């Protein structure tokens, strides 16, 4: 049963990578043809600066997710799951966003490359939300508001109720 899952993952990865390479080839060819055919006052600097990392990401995903076979045709490794969440998902987002920017630049002009600024801003937002989520997760491990307030001399609601009923007062050392 595990071999079946590995084979389906290998087939899915191979088709995803082939489709990705084909779309990238078509988009880059169209962009370069339009650049050299119409000879608009386009600079290739933004293209190389912004599409270059996408090509590096694409080749990294190729290396990561391409299934490997033995000499006799058996599946050796299916590759990593290209549909995984986390960093892999972020890399796909960067690829898709760059493709959208390339299509927009082909249709309009080079100023549309400024849309690519959204990618670093999105990265900063993800890092911030991850950090604040981790910080609130650590709050229950001793840095929480009730425990910290109790240790500093304040009392929690539970302690106040116990004292109101005549229970013993909690002493801190």
PDB file of C-alpha atoms in Angstrom, residues 66-155:
ATOM      1  CA  UNK A  66      11.393  15.204  -9.129  1.00  0.00           C
ATOM      2  CA  UNK A  67      10.945  11.445  -8.640  1.00  0.00           C
ATOM      3  CA  UNK A  68      14.060   9.304  -9.034  1.00  0.00           C
ATOM      4  CA  UNK A  69      14.106   5.873 -10.578  1.00  0.00           C
ATOM      5  CA  UNK A  70      16.606   3.037 -10.505  1.00  0.00           C
ATOM      6  CA  UNK A  71      18.288   1.747 -13.665  1.00  0.00           C
ATOM      7  CA  UNK A  72      15.706  -1.023 -14.041  1.00  0.00           C
ATOM      8  CA  UNK A  73      12.801   1.472 -13.879  1.00  0.00           C
ATOM      9  CA  UNK A  74      11.667   0.993 -10.286  1.00  0.00           C
ATOM     10  CA  UNK A  75      10.832   3.999  -8.177  1.00  0.00           C
ATOM     11  CA  UNK A  76      13.709   4.857  -5.839  1.00  0.00           C
ATOM     12  CA  UNK A  77      12.290   8.045  -4.279  1.00  0.00           C
ATOM     13  CA  UNK A  78       9.057   9.847  -5.163  1.00  0.00           C
ATOM     14  CA  UNK A  79      10.471  13.244  -4.182  1.00  0.00           C
ATOM     15  CA  UNK A  80       9.122  15.609  -1.571  1.00  0.00           C
ATOM     16  CA  UNK A  81       5.467  16.563  -1.673  1.00  0.00           C
ATOM     17  CA  UNK A  82       5.190  19.727  -3.773  1.00  0.00           C
ATOM     18  CA  UNK A  83       1.761  20.437  -2.331  1.00  0.00           C
ATOM     19  CA  UNK A  84       3.095  20.706   1.214  1.00  0.00           C
ATOM     20  CA  UNK A  85       2.332  23.716   3.349  1.00  0.00           C
ATOM     21  CA  UNK A  86       4.915  26.077   4.747  1.00  0.00           C
ATOM     22  CA  UNK A  87       7.967  27.123   2.780  1.00  0.00           C
ATOM     23  CA  UNK A  88       7.024  25.062  -0.286  1.00  0.00           C
ATOM     24  CA  UNK A  89       3.639  26.761  -0.426  1.00  0.00           C
ATOM     25  CA  UNK A  90       5.323  30.164  -0.142  1.00  0.00           C
ATOM     26  CA  UNK A  91       7.660  29.300  -3.032  1.00  0.00           C
ATOM     27  CA  UNK A  92       4.684  28.450  -5.221  1.00  0.00           C
ATOM     28  CA  UNK A  93       3.094  31.774  -4.275  1.00  0.00           C
ATOM     29  CA  UNK A  94       6.249  33.603  -5.380  1.00  0.00           C
ATOM     30  CA  UNK A  95       6.258  31.729  -8.700  1.00  0.00           C
ATOM     31  CA  UNK A  96       2.576  32.435  -9.402  1.00  0.00           C
ATOM     32  CA  UNK A  97       2.893  36.095  -8.424  1.00  0.00           C
ATOM     33  CA  UNK A  98       5.910  36.547 -10.695  1.00  0.00           C
ATOM     34  CA  UNK A  99       4.034  34.934 -13.568  1.00  0.00           C
ATOM     35  CA  UNK A 100       1.162  37.351 -13.005  1.00  0.00           C
ATOM     36  CA  UNK A 101       3.578  40.272 -12.991  1.00  0.00           C
ATOM     37  CA  UNK A 102       5.166  39.047 -16.232  1.00  0.00           C
ATOM     38  CA  UNK A 103       1.792  38.794 -17.971  1.00  0.00           C
ATOM     39  CA  UNK A 104       0.865  42.267 -16.698  1.00  0.00           C
ATOM     40  CA  UNK A 105       4.175  43.715 -17.897  1.00  0.00           C
ATOM     41  CA  UNK A 106       3.588  42.170 -21.335  1.00  0.00           C
ATOM     42  CA  UNK A 107       0.112  43.700 -21.498  1.00  0.00           C
ATOM     43  CA  UNK A 108       0.870  47.102 -20.008  1.00  0.00           C
ATOM     44  CA  UNK A 109       4.382  48.393 -19.312  1.00  0.00           C
ATOM     45  CA  UNK A 110       7.419  48.005 -17.082  1.00  0.00           C
ATOM     46  CA  UNK A 111       5.865  49.916 -14.214  1.00  0.00           C
ATOM     47  CA  UNK A 112       3.805  46.858 -13.381  1.00  0.00           C
ATOM     48  CA  UNK A 113       6.986  45.238 -12.023  1.00  0.00           C
ATOM     49  CA  UNK A 114       6.311  47.343  -8.929  1.00  0.00           C
ATOM     50  CA  UNK A 115       3.553  44.861  -8.082  1.00  0.00           C
ATOM     51  CA  UNK A 116       6.347  42.463  -7.178  1.00  0.00           C
ATOM     52  CA  UNK A 117       6.934  44.561  -4.034  1.00  0.00           C
ATOM     53  CA  UNK A 118       3.940  42.733  -2.564  1.00  0.00           C
ATOM     54  CA  UNK A 119       6.075  39.580  -2.152  1.00  0.00           C
ATOM     55  CA  UNK A 120       8.517  40.990   0.441  1.00  0.00           C
ATOM     56  CA  UNK A 121       5.669  42.780   2.208  1.00  0.00           C
ATOM     57  CA  UNK A 122       3.792  39.478   2.409  1.00  0.00           C
ATOM     58  CA  UNK A 123       6.940  37.859   3.839  1.00  0.00           C
ATOM     59  CA  UNK A 124       7.197  40.494   6.537  1.00  0.00           C
ATOM     60  CA  UNK A 125       3.514  40.058   7.401  1.00  0.00           C
ATOM     61  CA  UNK A 126       3.914  36.260   7.632  1.00  0.00           C
ATOM     62  CA  UNK A 127       6.959  36.621   9.867  1.00  0.00           C
ATOM     63  CA  UNK A 128       5.116  39.083  12.117  1.00  0.00           C
ATOM     64  CA  UNK A 129       2.025  36.883  12.488  1.00  0.00           C
ATOM     65  CA  UNK A 130       4.201  33.837  13.143  1.00  0.00           C
ATOM     66  CA  UNK A 131       6.146  35.706  15.815  1.00  0.00           C
ATOM     67  CA  UNK A 132       3.037  37.040  17.541  1.00  0.00           C
ATOM     68  CA  UNK A 133       1.443  33.587  17.399  1.00  0.00           C
ATOM     69  CA  UNK A 134       4.511  32.027  18.996  1.00  0.00           C
ATOM     70  CA  UNK A 135       4.623  34.720  21.651  1.00  0.00           C
ATOM     71  CA  UNK A 136       1.003  34.112  22.624  1.00  0.00           C
ATOM     72  CA  UNK A 137       1.669  30.367  22.601  1.00  0.00           C
ATOM     73  CA  UNK A 138       4.509  30.816  25.085  1.00  0.00           C
ATOM     74  CA  UNK A 139       2.317  32.955  27.319  1.00  0.00           C
ATOM     75  CA  UNK A 140       0.843  29.870  29.020  1.00  0.00           C
ATOM     76  CA  UNK A 141       4.293  28.577  29.948  1.00  0.00           C
ATOM     77  CA  UNK A 142       4.897  31.032  32.772  1.00  0.00           C
ATOM     78  CA  UNK A 143       4.661  34.321  30.976  1.00  0.00           C
ATOM     79  CA  UNK A 144       0.860  34.381  30.982  1.00  0.00           C
ATOM     80  CA  UNK A 145      -1.014  37.348  32.368  1.00  0.00           C
ATOM     81  CA  UNK A 146      -2.664  35.558  35.330  1.00  0.00           C
ATOM     82  CA  UNK A 147       0.444  33.730  36.452  1.00  0.00           C
ATOM     83  CA  UNK A 148       2.689  36.729  36.056  1.00  0.00           C
ATOM     84  CA  UNK A 149       0.177  38.939  37.878  1.00  0.00           C
ATOM     85  CA  UNK A 150      -0.134  36.370  40.702  1.00  0.00           C
ATOM     86  CA  UNK A 151       3.607  36.190  41.125  1.00  0.00           C
ATOM     87  CA  UNK A 152       3.854  39.971  41.172  1.00  0.00           C
ATOM     88  CA  UNK A 153       1.355  40.319  44.034  1.00  0.00           C
ATOM     89  CA  UNK A 154      -1.959  40.422  42.150  1.00  0.00           C
ATOM     90  CA  UNK A 155      -4.525  37.678  42.543  1.00  0.00           C
TER      91      UNK A 155
END
